[in-house]
Amino acid sequence: MDNLLSISDCYKACNEEFSVANPNRLFCKKGCDSDEKFLECKSEFCPGLCIKSELGEEDNKHGGWSKLFSRAPGSRPDDCLNACFYGCTHKDEEENDD
């Protein structure tokens, strides 16, 4: 029964870093849950999670400015990225302990 209640060290780090009311806590945990290795987590997973792609069809993009719109409601993209990076970092530390 104890195993059902235990959480990963990565989740614990997210819980300690971000309060329950902080929406970035979720993005930290998503970094923990990503399947990517550390560098891919930071360079591909987190930006895909936190930042929208350019708007419009392939031939008619609306410009790089549209990347600034956050996928994370109530959160700035840089806050989301930092939280996700934190999760990637702690996930990587957890995997290296084996």
N, CA, C and O atoms as a MOPAC input file, in Angstrom:
PM7 MOZYME 1SCF
protein

 N      0.82500 1    -1.20000 1     0.00000 1
 C      0.00000 1     0.00000 1     0.00000 1
 C      0.86300 1     1.25600 1     0.00000 1
 O      0.48000 1     2.26900 1    -0.58400 1
 N      2.03200 1     1.19800 1     0.65400 1
 C      2.91200 1     2.36000 1     0.68700 1
 C      3.36200 1     2.75500 1    -0.71600 1
 O      3.52900 1     3.94200 1    -0.99500 1
 N      3.56100 1     1.78400 1    -1.60300 1
 C      3.99800 1     2.07800 1    -2.96300 1
 C      2.96500 1     2.87800 1    -3.73300 1
 O      3.32000 1     3.67900 1    -4.59800 1
 N      1.68500 1     2.67200 1    -3.43000 1
 C      0.63300 1     3.40800 1    -4.11000 1
 C      0.65900 1     4.88500 1    -3.74000 1
 O      0.26200 1     5.73500 1    -4.53700 1
 N      1.12400 1     5.18800 1    -2.54100 1
 C      1.12300 1     6.56400 1    -2.07000 1
 C      2.44000 1     7.28500 1    -2.31500 1
 O      2.51500 1     8.50000 1    -2.13300 1
 N      3.47000 1     6.57000 1    -2.72000 1
 C      4.75700 1     7.21700 1    -2.91600 1
 C      4.78500 1     7.95200 1    -4.25900 1
 O      4.19300 1     7.51000 1    -5.24400 1
 N      5.47700 1     9.06100 1    -4.26700 1
 C      5.62900 1     9.82400 1    -5.50700 1
 C      7.11400 1     9.91100 1    -5.84300 1
 O      7.97600 1     9.72100 1    -4.98500 1
 N      7.38600 1    10.19700 1    -7.09100 1
 C      8.77600 1    10.24200 1    -7.54100 1
 C      9.52200 1    11.40600 1    -6.88800 1
 O      8.91500 1    12.37400 1    -6.42900 1
 N     10.83400 1    11.29000 1    -6.85800 1
 C     11.65600 1    12.38200 1    -6.33800 1
 C     11.48400 1    13.63700 1    -7.18500 1
 O     11.54800 1    14.75400 1    -6.67100 1
 N     11.26600 1    13.45100 1    -8.47700 1
 C     11.06300 1    14.59700 1    -9.37200 1
 C      9.77900 1    15.34500 1    -8.98500 1
 O      9.78100 1    16.57200 1    -8.88900 1
 N      8.69400 1    14.61100 1    -8.76400 1
 C      7.44300 1    15.24300 1    -8.33300 1
 C      7.63500 1    15.94500 1    -6.98800 1
 O      7.11800 1    17.04200 1    -6.77700 1
 N      8.37500 1    15.31600 1    -6.08600 1
 C      8.63400 1    15.93400 1    -4.78400 1
 C      9.37500 1    17.25600 1    -4.95200 1
 O      9.07200 1    18.23400 1    -4.26900 1
 N     10.35200 1    17.28200 1    -5.87000 1
 C     11.09600 1    18.52100 1    -6.12200 1
 C     10.15500 1    19.59700 1    -6.66800 1
 O     10.25600 1    20.76000 1    -6.27700 1
 N      9.24900 1    19.22200 1    -7.55800 1
 C      8.27600 1    20.18500 1    -8.09100 1
 C      7.36000 1    20.70500 1    -6.98700 1
 O      7.05800 1    21.89700 1    -6.92600 1
 N      6.92100 1    19.79200 1    -6.11100 1
 C      6.03800 1    20.19100 1    -5.01100 1
 C      6.73100 1    21.15100 1    -4.05300 1
 O      6.09800 1    22.05200 1    -3.50400 1
 N      8.04200 1    20.95500 1    -3.85300 1
 C      8.79900 1    21.83800 1    -2.96500 1
 C      9.07600 1    23.19600 1    -3.61100 1
 O      9.09700 1    24.22000 1    -2.92900 1
 N      9.28600 1    23.19800 1    -4.91600 1
 C      9.64300 1    24.42800 1    -5.63100 1
 C      8.42800 1    25.31500 1    -5.91500 1
 O      8.52700 1    26.54000 1    -5.86000 1
 N      7.28600 1    24.69800 1    -6.21800 1
 C      6.09100 1    25.44200 1    -6.62900 1
 C      4.93600 1    25.13100 1    -5.68200 1
 O      4.67500 1    23.97000 1    -5.36700 1
 N      4.25400 1    26.16900 1    -5.23600 1
 C      3.12100 1    25.98400 1    -4.32900 1
 C      1.95100 1    25.33100 1    -5.06600 1
 O      1.92300 1    25.28800 1    -6.29500 1
 N      1.00200 1    24.83100 1    -4.30700 1
 C     -0.17400 1    24.18300 1    -4.88000 1
 C     -0.94000 1    25.14400 1    -5.78100 1
 O     -1.50300 1    24.72300 1    -6.79200 1
 N     -0.96800 1    26.40500 1    -5.43700 1
 C     -1.71500 1    27.39600 1    -6.20300 1
 C     -0.96500 1    27.87800 1    -7.44500 1
 O     -1.54400 1    28.58200 1    -8.27200 1
 N      0.29500 1    27.51900 1    -7.58900 1
 C      1.10200 1    27.97300 1    -8.72100 1
 C      0.85700 1    27.05100 1    -9.91900 1
 O      1.15300 1    25.85800 1    -9.84400 1
 N      0.31000 1    27.59500 1   -11.04300 1
 C      0.02500 1    26.74700 1   -12.20100 1
 C      1.28200 1    26.13200 1   -12.81200 1
 O      1.19000 1    25.14100 1   -13.53600 1
 N      2.43900 1    26.69600 1   -12.53500 1
 C      3.67100 1    26.15700 1   -13.11100 1
 C      4.07300 1    24.82000 1   -12.48100 1
 O      4.91300 1    24.10500 1   -13.02600 1
 N      3.48800 1    24.49100 1   -11.36300 1
 C      3.74900 1    23.19400 1   -10.73400 1
 C      3.38700 1    22.05100 1   -11.69200 1
 O      4.09300 1    21.04500 1   -11.76700 1
 N      2.29200 1    22.21500 1   -12.41300 1
 C      1.86000 1    21.21400 1   -13.39200 1
 C      2.88900 1    21.06500 1   -14.51100 1
 O      3.17700 1    19.94900 1   -14.94300 1
 N      3.44600 1    22.18500 1   -14.98200 1
 C      4.40900 1    22.14100 1   -16.08400 1
 C      5.73100 1    21.53400 1   -15.63300 1
 O      6.43800 1    20.91400 1   -16.42700 1
 N      6.05900 1    21.71200 1   -14.37500 1
 C      7.22800 1    21.05300 1   -13.81000 1
 C      7.01600 1    19.53900 1   -13.85600 1
 O      7.90400 1    18.79400 1   -14.27200 1
 N      5.85000 1    19.09800 1   -13.43200 1
 C      5.55500 1    17.66200 1   -13.40800 1
 C      5.47100 1    17.08800 1   -14.81700 1
 O      5.80000 1    15.92100 1   -15.03000 1
 N      5.03300 1    17.89300 1   -15.77500 1
 C      5.03100 1    17.42700 1   -17.16300 1
 C      6.46500 1    17.20900 1   -17.63600 1
 O      6.72700 1    16.28200 1   -18.40200 1
 N      7.39900 1    18.05500 1   -17.18700 1
 C      8.81600 1    17.84600 1   -17.48600 1
 C      9.30200 1    16.53900 1   -16.88000 1
 O     10.09100 1    15.82100 1   -17.49200 1
 N      8.83000 1    16.23100 1   -15.67500 1
 C      9.18200 1    14.96200 1   -15.03000 1
 C      8.67200 1    13.77400 1   -15.83500 1
 O      9.34300 1    12.74500 1   -15.92200 1
 N      7.50100 1    13.91300 1   -16.41600 1
 C      6.84200 1    12.81000 1   -17.11500 1
 C      7.26200 1    12.64900 1   -18.57100 1
 O      6.88500 1    11.67000 1   -19.21500 1
 N      8.03100 1    13.58800 1   -19.09500 1
 C      8.39000 1    13.51600 1   -20.51800 1
 C      9.22200 1    12.26600 1   -20.79400 1
 O      9.95800 1    11.78900 1   -19.93000 1
 N      9.09200 1    11.75600 1   -21.99200 1
 C      9.83300 1    10.56000 1   -22.40800 1
 C     11.19800 1    10.90400 1   -22.98300 1
 O     12.02400 1    10.01500 1   -23.19000 1
 N     11.44500 1    12.18100 1   -23.24200 1
 C     12.67400 1    12.61200 1   -23.87600 1
 C     13.85000 1    12.61400 1   -22.89400 1
 O     13.66900 1    12.73700 1   -21.68300 1
 N     15.04100 1    12.47500 1   -23.44000 1
 C     16.26400 1    12.63900 1   -22.65400 1
 C     16.39800 1    14.11900 1   -22.30800 1
 O     15.67600 1    14.95600 1   -22.85000 1
 N     17.32000 1    14.43900 1   -21.40600 1
 C     17.45800 1    15.79200 1   -20.86200 1
 C     17.52000 1    16.88700 1   -21.93400 1
 O     16.73000 1    17.83000 1   -21.88700 1
 N     18.43500 1    16.78200 1   -22.89100 1
 C     18.58200 1    17.85400 1   -23.88100 1
 C     17.34700 1    17.99500 1   -24.75900 1
 O     16.93100 1    19.11200 1   -25.06700 1
 N     16.75500 1    16.87400 1   -25.16500 1
 C     15.54400 1    16.93700 1   -25.98100 1
 C     14.36500 1    17.46400 1   -25.16500 1
 O     13.49500 1    18.16000 1   -25.68800 1
 N     14.35100 1    17.12700 1   -23.89900 1
 C     13.29200 1    17.61900 1   -23.01500 1
 C     13.32600 1    19.15000 1   -22.98200 1
 O     12.29200 1    19.80800 1   -23.10100 1
 N     14.53100 1    19.70300 1   -22.81900 1
 C     14.67300 1    21.15900 1   -22.73400 1
 C     14.53300 1    21.85400 1   -24.08600 1
 O     13.99900 1    22.96000 1   -24.16000 1
 N     15.00900 1    21.21400 1   -25.15400 1
 C     15.02400 1    21.90600 1   -26.44600 1
 C     13.77100 1    21.65700 1   -27.28400 1
 O     13.43800 1    22.47100 1   -28.14500 1
 N     13.07300 1    20.54500 1   -27.04500 1
 C     11.91200 1    20.21900 1   -27.87600 1
 C     10.62300 1    20.10000 1   -27.06500 1
 O      9.62100 1    20.73700 1   -27.38900 1
 N     10.65200 1    19.28800 1   -26.01500 1
 C      9.42300 1    19.02800 1   -25.26200 1
 C      8.87000 1    20.29000 1   -24.60600 1
 O      7.70600 1    20.63600 1   -24.81200 1
 N      9.69100 1    20.97600 1   -23.82200 1
 C      9.21300 1    22.14900 1   -23.08300 1
 C      8.73900 1    23.28400 1   -23.99600 1
 O      7.66400 1    23.83600 1   -23.76300 1
 N      9.50600 1    23.64700 1   -25.02800 1
 C      8.98900 1    24.68900 1   -25.92600 1
 C      7.67500 1    24.27800 1   -26.59300 1
 O      6.78500 1    25.10900 1   -26.77400 1
 N      7.54900 1    22.99900 1   -26.95800 1
 C      6.29900 1    22.52800 1   -27.55000 1
 C      5.14800 1    22.58300 1   -26.56400 1
 O      3.99900 1    22.78800 1   -26.95500 1
 N      5.44600 1    22.40300 1   -25.30300 1
 C      4.42700 1    22.44300 1   -24.25200 1
 C      4.01900 1    23.88100 1   -23.93400 1
 O      2.83700 1    24.16100 1   -23.73400 1
 N      4.98000 1    24.78100 1   -23.88700 1
 C      4.73800 1    26.12700 1   -23.35700 1
 C      4.51800 1    27.22000 1   -24.39800 1
 O      3.95100 1    28.26400 1   -24.07700 1
 N      4.95000 1    27.00500 1   -25.62700 1
 C      4.90200 1    28.07500 1   -26.62100 1
 C      4.18600 1    27.58300 1   -27.86600 1
 O      4.51000 1    26.52300 1   -28.40200 1
 N      3.22200 1    28.35000 1   -28.31900 1
 C      2.51300 1    28.00200 1   -29.53500 1
 C      3.42000 1    28.18800 1   -30.73700 1
 O      4.33300 1    29.01200 1   -30.71800 1
 N      3.16400 1    27.42600 1   -31.76600 1
 C      3.86200 1    27.60200 1   -33.03500 1
 C      3.33000 1    28.85200 1   -33.71800 1
 O      2.32800 1    29.42800 1   -33.29400 1
 N      4.00400 1    29.26000 1   -34.77100 1
 C      3.52600 1    30.41200 1   -35.52400 1
 C      2.13100 1    30.11300 1   -36.05100 1
 O      1.82500 1    28.98200 1   -36.42600 1
 N      1.28400 1    31.14900 1   -36.07300 1
 C     -0.09400 1    30.99700 1   -36.50500 1
 C     -0.21100 1    31.04500 1   -38.02000 1
 O      0.57800 1    31.71800 1   -38.68500 1
 N     -1.17800 1    30.34400 1   -38.56200 1
 C     -1.46400 1    30.39700 1   -39.98500 1
 C     -1.04600 1    29.14100 1   -40.71500 1
 O     -0.37400 1    28.27300 1   -40.16000 1
 N     -1.45700 1    29.05800 1   -41.97700 1
 C     -1.09800 1    27.93100 1   -42.82900 1
 C      0.38000 1    28.01700 1   -43.16200 1
 O      0.98900 1    29.07600 1   -43.01200 1
 N      0.96600 1    26.90800 1   -43.61500 1
 C      2.39700 1    26.84500 1   -43.91800 1
 C      2.86500 1    27.99300 1   -44.80800 1
 O      3.91400 1    28.58400 1   -44.55300 1
 N      2.10700 1    28.31000 1   -45.83700 1
 C      2.51200 1    29.34700 1   -46.79000 1
 C      2.17100 1    30.75500 1   -46.32200 1
 O      2.57300 1    31.72700 1   -46.96200 1
 N      1.44100 1    30.88600 1   -45.22400 1
 C      0.96900 1    32.20000 1   -44.80100 1
 C      1.10700 1    32.36500 1   -43.28600 1
 O      0.11700 1    32.60700 1   -42.59600 1
 N      2.31600 1    32.23700 1   -42.77500 1
 C      2.55100 1    32.38700 1   -41.33700 1
 C      2.36500 1    33.85200 1   -40.94600 1
 O      2.60900 1    34.75700 1   -41.74400 1
 N      1.93600 1    34.06500 1   -39.72900 1
 C      1.71400 1    35.42400 1   -39.24000 1
 C      2.91500 1    36.01600 1   -38.53700 1
 O      2.79800 1    37.06600 1   -37.90400 1
 N      4.04300 1    35.38500 1   -38.62800 1
 C      5.26300 1    35.95800 1   -38.07700 1
 C      5.65400 1    35.39100 1   -36.73400 1
 O      4.84900 1    34.78300 1   -36.02900 1
 N      6.93200 1    35.60900 1   -36.39400 1
 C      7.49600 1    35.08800 1   -35.16300 1
 C      6.84300 1    35.63100 1   -33.90600 1
 O      6.89200 1    34.98700 1   -32.85800 1
 N      6.23100 1    36.80700 1   -33.99200 1
 C      5.61100 1    37.38700 1   -32.80200 1
 C      4.54500 1    36.47100 1   -32.23400 1
 O      4.29200 1    36.49200 1   -31.03000 1
 N      3.91500 1    35.66500 1   -33.07900 1
 C      2.83300 1    34.80400 1   -32.61000 1
 C      3.35000 1    33.70000 1   -31.68900 1
 O      2.56600 1    33.08500 1   -30.96700 1
 N      4.66800 1    33.43900 1   -31.70400 1
 C      5.24000 1    32.42300 1   -30.81600 1
 C      5.18200 1    32.86100 1   -29.36100 1
 O      5.33400 1    32.04000 1   -28.45700 1
 N      4.96300 1    34.14400 1   -29.13100 1
 C      4.97300 1    34.66300 1   -27.77200 1
 C      3.70400 1    34.34500 1   -26.99700 1
 O      3.65900 1    34.53100 1   -25.78100 1
 N      2.67000 1    33.86600 1   -27.68900 1
 C      1.43700 1    33.53100 1   -26.99900 1
 C      1.61500 1    32.21700 1   -26.26200 1
 O      2.00800 1    31.21000 1   -26.85000 1
 N      1.33100 1    32.23400 1   -25.01200 1
 C      1.55000 1    31.06300 1   -24.16100 1
 C      0.45000 1    30.03600 1   -24.34400 1
 O     -0.71700 1    30.38300 1   -24.52600 1
 N      0.83100 1    28.77300 1   -24.29400 1
 C     -0.15600 1    27.69600 1   -24.24100 1
 C     -0.68100 1    27.55300 1   -22.81500 1
 O     -1.73000 1    26.95100 1   -22.58700 1
 N      0.04700 1    28.10200 1   -21.87700 1
 C     -0.28700 1    27.94600 1   -20.47000 1
 C     -1.15000 1    29.12100 1   -20.00600 1
 O     -0.62400 1    30.21300 1   -19.78900 1
 N     -2.45300 1    28.92200 1   -19.85100 1
 C     -3.31400 1    30.02500 1   -19.40600 1
 C     -2.87700 1    30.53900 1   -18.03500 1
 O     -2.58500 1    29.75800 1   -17.13000 1
 N     -2.83900 1    31.84200 1   -17.90100 1
 C     -2.47600 1    32.45500 1   -16.63300 1
 C     -0.99400 1    32.38500 1   -16.32100 1
 O     -0.57600 1    32.71500 1   -15.21100 1
 N     -0.20100 1    31.96100 1   -17.28500 1
 C      1.22800 1    31.81000 1   -17.05600 1
 C      1.98300 1    32.41700 1   -18.23300 1
 O      1.55200 1    32.30300 1   -19.38000 1
 N      3.09000 1    33.05000 1   -17.94900 1
 C      3.93200 1    33.56900 1   -19.02300 1
 C      4.73900 1    32.41000 1   -19.59400 1
 O      5.10600 1    31.49300 1   -18.85900 1
 N      5.01900 1    32.43800 1   -20.89600 1
 C      5.77600 1    31.33200 1   -21.49400 1
 C      7.11700 1    31.08100 1   -20.81600 1
 O      7.52200 1    29.92900 1   -20.65900 1
 N      7.81600 1    32.14700 1   -20.40900 1
 C      9.12400 1    31.92500 1   -19.78400 1
 C      8.98700 1    31.25400 1   -18.41200 1
 O      9.85900 1    30.48000 1   -18.01700 1
 N      7.89900 1    31.54400 1   -17.68000 1
 C      7.66500 1    30.87600 1   -16.39600 1
 C      7.36900 1    29.39100 1   -16.61600 1
 O      7.86200 1    28.53100 1   -15.88500 1
 N      6.56600 1    29.11000 1   -17.62200 1
 C      6.23500 1    27.72800 1   -17.96800 1
 C      7.50200 1    26.97400 1   -18.36700 1
 O      7.73400 1    25.85300 1   -17.91500 1
 N      8.32000 1    27.60000 1   -19.22100 1
 C      9.56800 1    26.96100 1   -19.65900 1
 C     10.48500 1    26.67000 1   -18.48800 1
 O     11.03400 1    25.57200 1   -18.39100 1
 N     10.66100 1    27.63400 1   -17.60000 1
 C     11.53400 1    27.43700 1   -16.44200 1
 C     11.03200 1    26.29400 1   -15.56100 1
 O     11.82800 1    25.50100 1   -15.05600 1
 N      9.72300 1    26.21000 1   -15.37700 1
 C      9.15500 1    25.13600 1   -14.55900 1
 C      9.36700 1    23.78700 1   -15.24300 1
 O      9.73600 1    22.81000 1   -14.59000 1
 N      9.13800 1    23.73000 1   -16.53800 1
 C      9.32900 1    22.49400 1   -17.29300 1
 C     10.80300 1    22.08300 1   -17.27000 1
 O     11.11900 1    20.90800 1   -17.08100 1
 N     11.69900 1    23.04500 1   -17.46300 1
 C     13.14100 1    22.75700 1   -17.39900 1
 C     13.51200 1    22.17900 1   -16.03600 1
 O     14.32500 1    21.26000 1   -15.94300 1
 N     12.91000 1    22.72500 1   -14.98200 1
 C     13.16500 1    22.24000 1   -13.62500 1
 C     12.78400 1    20.76500 1   -13.52500 1
 O     13.51900 1    19.96000 1   -12.95200 1
 N     11.62700 1    20.42200 1   -14.09000 1
 C     11.19800 1    19.02800 1   -14.10200 1
 C     12.13100 1    18.15200 1   -14.92100 1
 O     12.45900 1    17.04300 1   -14.50000 1
 N     12.56500 1    18.63100 1   -16.08700 1
 C     13.50700 1    17.87300 1   -16.92600 1
 C     14.79700 1    17.60800 1   -16.16400 1
 O     15.33700 1    16.50300 1   -16.21800 1
 N     15.28500 1    18.60300 1   -15.46500 1
 C     16.53800 1    18.48900 1   -14.72300 1
 C     16.41900 1    17.44100 1   -13.61900 1
 O     17.30500 1    16.60400 1   -13.44900 1
 N     15.32500 1    17.49500 1   -12.87800 1
 C     15.15800 1    16.55100 1   -11.77300 1
 C     14.83600 1    15.14200 1   -12.26200 1
 O     15.19500 1    14.16200 1   -11.60900 1
 N     14.16600 1    15.03400 1   -13.39800 1
 C     13.91300 1    13.72600 1   -13.99300 1
 C     15.23700 1    13.09400 1   -14.39300 1
 O     15.45900 1    11.90200 1   -14.17900 1
 N     16.10900 1    13.90000 1   -14.97200 1
 C     17.39800 1    13.42100 1   -15.41800 1
 C     18.23100 1    12.95200 1   -14.23000 1
 O     18.90200 1    11.92300 1   -14.31400 1
 N     18.19700 1    13.68400 1   -13.14100 1
 C     18.93300 1    13.29100 1   -11.93700 1
 C     18.41600 1    11.95700 1   -11.40100 1
 O     19.19000 1    11.11300 1   -10.94900 1
 N     17.09800 1    11.78300 1   -11.45900 1
 C     16.45100 1    10.56300 1   -10.97700 1
 C     16.89300 1     9.35600 1   -11.82500 1
 O     17.18900 1     8.28800 1   -11.28900 1
 N     16.93400 1     9.54500 1   -13.16200 1
 C     17.33800 1     8.46000 1   -14.06800 1
 C     18.80800 1     8.09500 1   -13.89300 1
 O     19.18800 1     6.93600 1   -14.06200 1
 N     19.63100 1     9.07900 1   -13.55700 1
 C     21.06100 1     8.82900 1   -13.40400 1
 C     21.40800 1     8.13200 1   -12.09600 1
 O     22.53500 1     7.66800 1   -11.92600 1
 N     20.45400 1     8.05300 1   -11.16900 1
 C     20.69200 1     7.39100 1    -9.89600 1
 C     20.71800 1     5.87600 1   -10.01300 1
 O     21.20700 1     5.19900 1    -9.10800 1
 N     20.20300 1     5.33200 1   -11.10800 1
 C     20.13000 1     3.86500 1   -11.28100 1
 C     21.48800 1     3.22300 1   -11.40400 1
 O     21.58500 1     2.00500 1   -11.55200 1

